Amino acid sequence: MNKKAMKCNVPRRDVQGGKKFVVKACQNGVEHIVRFGDANMTIKKNQPSRKKSYCARSGGIKGKTNKLSANYWSRRAWDC
């Protein structure tokens, strides 16, 4: 994976290091490679009770508005 070739803030699948997705997060001139999502689990956001539970649980975790955090991208994948 070439960081320079990746587009900013566009998640893609890349199972590596036990994570399901990778994104080149860019915010205020800072770039980070962020890996998120458990490679061994499925996202069940189509089940309202699971989505509600996940969004409530992850809402208290630090970094929900910071693009450089894995929590931001995971919440975005779940449409929180």
Tab-separated table of N, CA and C in Angstrom:
chain	number	residue	atom	x	y	z
A	1	MET	N	0.834	-1.174	0.000
A	1	MET	CA	0.000	0.000	0.000
A	1	MET	C	0.886	1.245	0.000
A	2	ASN	N	0.618	2.125	-0.929
A	2	ASN	CA	1.391	3.348	-1.063
A	2	ASN	C	0.562	4.525	-0.536
A	3	LYS	N	1.013	5.134	0.531
A	3	LYS	CA	0.278	6.238	1.154
A	3	LYS	C	0.084	7.406	0.192
A	4	LYS	N	1.087	7.675	-0.638
A	4	LYS	CA	0.985	8.808	-1.562
A	4	LYS	C	-0.064	8.578	-2.636
A	5	ALA	N	-0.288	7.315	-3.017
A	5	ALA	CA	-1.246	7.002	-4.073
A	5	ALA	C	-2.687	6.984	-3.565
A	6	MET	N	-2.872	6.899	-2.247
A	6	MET	CA	-4.225	6.838	-1.686
A	6	MET	C	-4.880	8.210	-1.685
A	7	LYS	N	-6.202	8.222	-1.900
A	7	LYS	CA	-6.961	9.469	-1.815
A	7	LYS	C	-7.293	9.746	-0.356
A	8	CYS	N	-7.386	10.999	-0.006
A	8	CYS	CA	-7.706	11.393	1.367
A	8	CYS	C	-9.159	11.069	1.693
A	9	ASN	N	-9.371	10.550	2.897
A	9	ASN	CA	-10.695	10.340	3.473
A	9	ASN	C	-11.611	9.448	2.646
A	10	VAL	N	-11.032	8.425	2.002
A	10	VAL	CA	-11.812	7.451	1.237
A	10	VAL	C	-11.471	6.055	1.769
A	11	PRO	N	-12.340	5.487	2.638
A	11	PRO	CA	-12.054	4.165	3.202
A	11	PRO	C	-12.099	3.084	2.128
A	12	ARG	N	-11.280	2.055	2.316
A	12	ARG	CA	-11.307	0.913	1.406
A	12	ARG	C	-10.983	-0.346	2.196
A	13	ARG	N	-11.368	-1.471	1.632
A	13	ARG	CA	-11.099	-2.750	2.275
A	13	ARG	C	-9.626	-3.089	2.130
A	14	ASP	N	-9.040	-3.539	3.233
A	14	ASP	CA	-7.645	-3.976	3.220
A	14	ASP	C	-7.410	-4.754	4.508
A	15	VAL	N	-7.667	-6.050	4.460
A	15	VAL	CA	-7.525	-6.875	5.667
A	15	VAL	C	-6.048	-7.081	5.945
A	16	GLN	N	-5.576	-6.397	6.964
A	16	GLN	CA	-4.176	-6.473	7.365
A	16	GLN	C	-4.096	-6.100	8.834
A	17	GLY	N	-3.311	-6.838	9.578
A	17	GLY	CA	-3.153	-6.531	11.001
A	17	GLY	C	-4.423	-6.751	11.791
A	18	GLY	N	-5.314	-7.615	11.310
A	18	GLY	CA	-6.545	-7.905	12.027
A	18	GLY	C	-7.638	-6.872	11.836
A	19	LYS	N	-7.430	-5.917	10.943
A	19	LYS	CA	-8.428	-4.881	10.695
A	19	LYS	C	-9.009	-5.038	9.295
A	20	LYS	N	-10.256	-4.602	9.120
A	20	LYS	CA	-10.981	-4.831	7.882
A	20	LYS	C	-10.833	-3.700	6.865
A	21	PHE	N	-10.710	-2.468	7.337
A	21	PHE	CA	-10.660	-1.309	6.452
A	21	PHE	C	-9.417	-0.463	6.722
A	22	VAL	N	-9.045	0.325	5.719
A	22	VAL	CA	-7.954	1.275	5.875
A	22	VAL	C	-8.377	2.580	5.188
A	23	VAL	N	-7.940	3.690	5.742
A	23	VAL	CA	-8.234	4.992	5.156
A	23	VAL	C	-7.038	5.909	5.390
A	24	LYS	N	-6.757	6.735	4.417
A	24	LYS	CA	-5.753	7.790	4.592
A	24	LYS	C	-6.526	9.001	5.096
A	25	ALA	N	-6.458	9.240	6.393
A	25	ALA	CA	-7.212	10.318	7.023
A	25	ALA	C	-6.424	11.617	6.928
A	26	CYS	N	-7.063	12.638	6.392
A	26	CYS	CA	-6.432	13.951	6.235
A	26	CYS	C	-7.277	14.997	6.939
A	27	GLN	N	-6.640	15.764	7.816
A	27	GLN	CA	-7.335	16.820	8.537
A	27	GLN	C	-6.326	17.896	8.921
A	28	ASN	N	-6.603	19.131	8.549
A	28	ASN	CA	-5.755	20.279	8.880
A	28	ASN	C	-4.301	20.084	8.449
A	29	GLY	N	-4.082	19.510	7.271
A	29	GLY	CA	-2.733	19.321	6.754
A	29	GLY	C	-1.990	18.132	7.334
A	30	VAL	N	-2.643	17.342	8.177
A	30	VAL	CA	-2.029	16.157	8.777
A	30	VAL	C	-2.609	14.920	8.101
A	31	GLU	N	-1.741	13.965	7.767
A	31	GLU	CA	-2.178	12.727	7.133
A	31	GLU	C	-1.775	11.533	7.995
A	32	HIS	N	-2.719	10.605	8.199
A	32	HIS	CA	-2.446	9.382	8.948
A	32	HIS	C	-3.104	8.216	8.233
A	33	ILE	N	-2.495	7.054	8.307
A	33	ILE	CA	-3.131	5.825	7.869
A	33	ILE	C	-3.869	5.268	9.082
A	34	VAL	N	-5.168	5.088	8.949
A	34	VAL	CA	-5.995	4.593	10.044
A	34	VAL	C	-6.610	3.266	9.618
A	35	ARG	N	-6.420	2.243	10.437
A	35	ARG	CA	-7.040	0.941	10.201
A	35	ARG	C	-8.141	0.760	11.245
A	36	PHE	N	-9.288	0.241	10.799
A	36	PHE	CA	-10.406	0.069	11.722
A	36	PHE	C	-11.282	-1.095	11.287
A	37	GLY	N	-12.075	-1.594	12.211
A	37	GLY	CA	-12.996	-2.694	11.953
A	37	GLY	C	-12.334	-4.043	12.152
A	38	ASP	N	-12.974	-4.896	12.902
A	38	ASP	CA	-12.461	-6.238	13.163
A	38	ASP	C	-12.653	-7.100	11.923
A	39	ALA	N	-11.579	-7.690	11.420
A	39	ALA	CA	-11.625	-8.495	10.204
A	39	ALA	C	-12.445	-9.763	10.375
A	40	ASN	N	-12.661	-10.202	11.614
A	40	ASN	CA	-13.392	-11.438	11.866
A	40	ASN	C	-14.866	-11.230	12.197
A	41	MET	N	-15.325	-9.978	12.125
A	41	MET	CA	-16.727	-9.699	12.448
A	41	MET	C	-17.416	-9.044	11.260
A	42	THR	N	-18.736	-9.163	11.212
A	42	THR	CA	-19.509	-8.522	10.153
A	42	THR	C	-20.229	-7.313	10.720
A	43	ILE	N	-20.428	-6.306	9.882
A	43	ILE	CA	-21.169	-5.118	10.281
A	43	ILE	C	-22.645	-5.419	10.051
A	44	LYS	N	-23.436	-5.328	11.088
A	44	LYS	CA	-24.856	-5.644	10.991
A	44	LYS	C	-25.676	-4.372	11.186
A	45	LYS	N	-25.344	-3.330	10.430
A	45	LYS	CA	-26.022	-2.056	10.593
A	45	LYS	C	-27.447	-2.075	10.052
A	46	ASN	N	-27.815	-3.127	9.320
A	46	ASN	CA	-29.184	-3.217	8.808
A	46	ASN	C	-30.160	-3.714	9.871
A	47	GLN	N	-29.655	-4.112	11.024
A	47	GLN	CA	-30.514	-4.516	12.138
A	47	GLN	C	-30.598	-3.342	13.113
A	48	PRO	N	-31.753	-2.672	13.168
A	48	PRO	CA	-31.891	-1.438	13.949
A	48	PRO	C	-31.434	-1.536	15.399
A	49	SER	N	-31.705	-2.645	16.066
A	49	SER	CA	-31.324	-2.740	17.481
A	49	SER	C	-29.803	-2.787	17.627
A	50	ARG	N	-29.129	-3.487	16.733
A	50	ARG	CA	-27.662	-3.556	16.792
A	50	ARG	C	-27.036	-2.210	16.466
A	51	LYS	N	-27.595	-1.525	15.458
A	51	LYS	CA	-27.076	-0.207	15.073
A	51	LYS	C	-27.240	0.788	16.227
A	52	LYS	N	-28.409	0.787	16.837
A	52	LYS	CA	-28.677	1.695	17.954
A	52	LYS	C	-27.707	1.430	19.098
A	53	SER	N	-27.483	0.154	19.398
A	53	SER	CA	-26.585	-0.221	20.488
A	53	SER	C	-25.148	0.205	20.188
A	54	TYR	N	-24.677	-0.063	18.961
A	54	TYR	CA	-23.304	0.302	18.606
A	54	TYR	C	-23.115	1.813	18.657
A	55	CYS	N	-24.047	2.556	18.087
A	55	CYS	CA	-23.906	4.013	18.045
A	55	CYS	C	-23.906	4.614	19.450
A	56	ALA	N	-24.725	4.060	20.339
A	56	ALA	CA	-24.755	4.544	21.724
A	56	ALA	C	-23.451	4.207	22.434
A	57	ARG	N	-22.947	2.997	22.199
A	57	ARG	CA	-21.723	2.540	22.860
A	57	ARG	C	-20.503	3.327	22.390
A	58	SER	N	-20.428	3.591	21.087
A	58	SER	CA	-19.237	4.252	20.541
A	58	SER	C	-19.304	5.770	20.665
A	59	GLY	N	-20.466	6.306	21.008
A	59	GLY	CA	-20.610	7.749	21.133
A	59	GLY	C	-19.808	8.338	22.284
A	60	GLY	N	-19.545	7.556	23.309
A	60	GLY	CA	-18.802	8.038	24.466
A	60	GLY	C	-17.301	7.880	24.328
A	61	ILE	N	-16.859	7.260	23.233
A	61	ILE	CA	-15.429	7.049	23.030
A	61	ILE	C	-14.801	8.299	22.452
A	62	LYS	N	-13.635	8.635	22.943
A	62	LYS	CA	-12.902	9.805	22.484
A	62	LYS	C	-12.612	9.726	20.987
A	63	GLY	N	-12.742	10.831	20.279
A	63	GLY	CA	-12.369	10.900	18.873
A	63	GLY	C	-13.504	10.742	17.888
A	64	LYS	N	-14.751	10.900	18.333
A	64	LYS	CA	-15.847	10.680	17.392
A	64	LYS	C	-15.993	11.808	16.363
A	65	THR	N	-15.340	12.931	16.559
A	65	THR	CA	-15.378	14.018	15.573
A	65	THR	C	-14.022	14.261	14.921
A	66	ASN	N	-13.022	13.465	15.283
A	66	ASN	CA	-11.666	13.636	14.765
A	66	ASN	C	-11.408	12.631	13.641
A	67	LYS	N	-11.189	13.108	12.425
A	67	LYS	CA	-10.972	12.221	11.286
A	67	LYS	C	-9.730	11.353	11.425
A	68	LEU	N	-8.837	11.696	12.320
A	68	LEU	CA	-7.611	10.936	12.494
A	68	LEU	C	-7.793	9.760	13.455
A	69	SER	N	-9.029	9.531	13.941
A	69	SER	CA	-9.276	8.435	14.877
A	69	SER	C	-10.056	7.310	14.199
A	70	ALA	N	-9.819	6.095	14.651
A	70	ALA	CA	-10.532	4.936	14.117
A	70	ALA	C	-12.014	4.983	14.480
A	71	ASN	N	-12.344	5.538	15.644
A	71	ASN	CA	-13.742	5.626	16.070
A	71	ASN	C	-14.564	6.453	15.089
A	72	TYR	N	-14.011	7.540	14.570
A	72	TYR	CA	-14.711	8.383	13.599
A	72	TYR	C	-15.104	7.563	12.375
A	73	TRP	N	-14.156	6.806	11.842
A	73	TRP	CA	-14.403	6.046	10.613
A	73	TRP	C	-15.327	4.864	10.868
A	74	SER	N	-15.215	4.235	12.013
A	74	SER	CA	-16.093	3.124	12.340
A	74	SER	C	-17.530	3.606	12.504
A	75	ARG	N	-17.725	4.718	13.187
A	75	ARG	CA	-19.070	5.288	13.340
A	75	ARG	C	-19.638	5.700	11.986
A	76	ARG	N	-18.791	6.185	11.117
A	76	ARG	CA	-19.246	6.565	9.776
A	76	ARG	C	-19.678	5.325	8.977
A	77	ALA	N	-18.964	4.215	9.134
A	77	ALA	CA	-19.323	2.971	8.447
A	77	ALA	C	-20.684	2.462	8.931
A	78	TRP	N	-21.003	2.704	10.197
A	78	TRP	CA	-22.269	2.266	10.775
A	78	TRP	C	-23.363	3.303	10.548
A	79	ASP	N	-23.072	4.450	9.939
A	79	ASP	CA	-24.021	5.542	9.708
A	79	ASP	C	-24.581	6.107	11.002
A	80	CYS	N	-23.704	6.305	11.992
A	80	CYS	CA	-24.140	6.871	13.282
A	80	CYS	C	-24.298	8.378	13.152
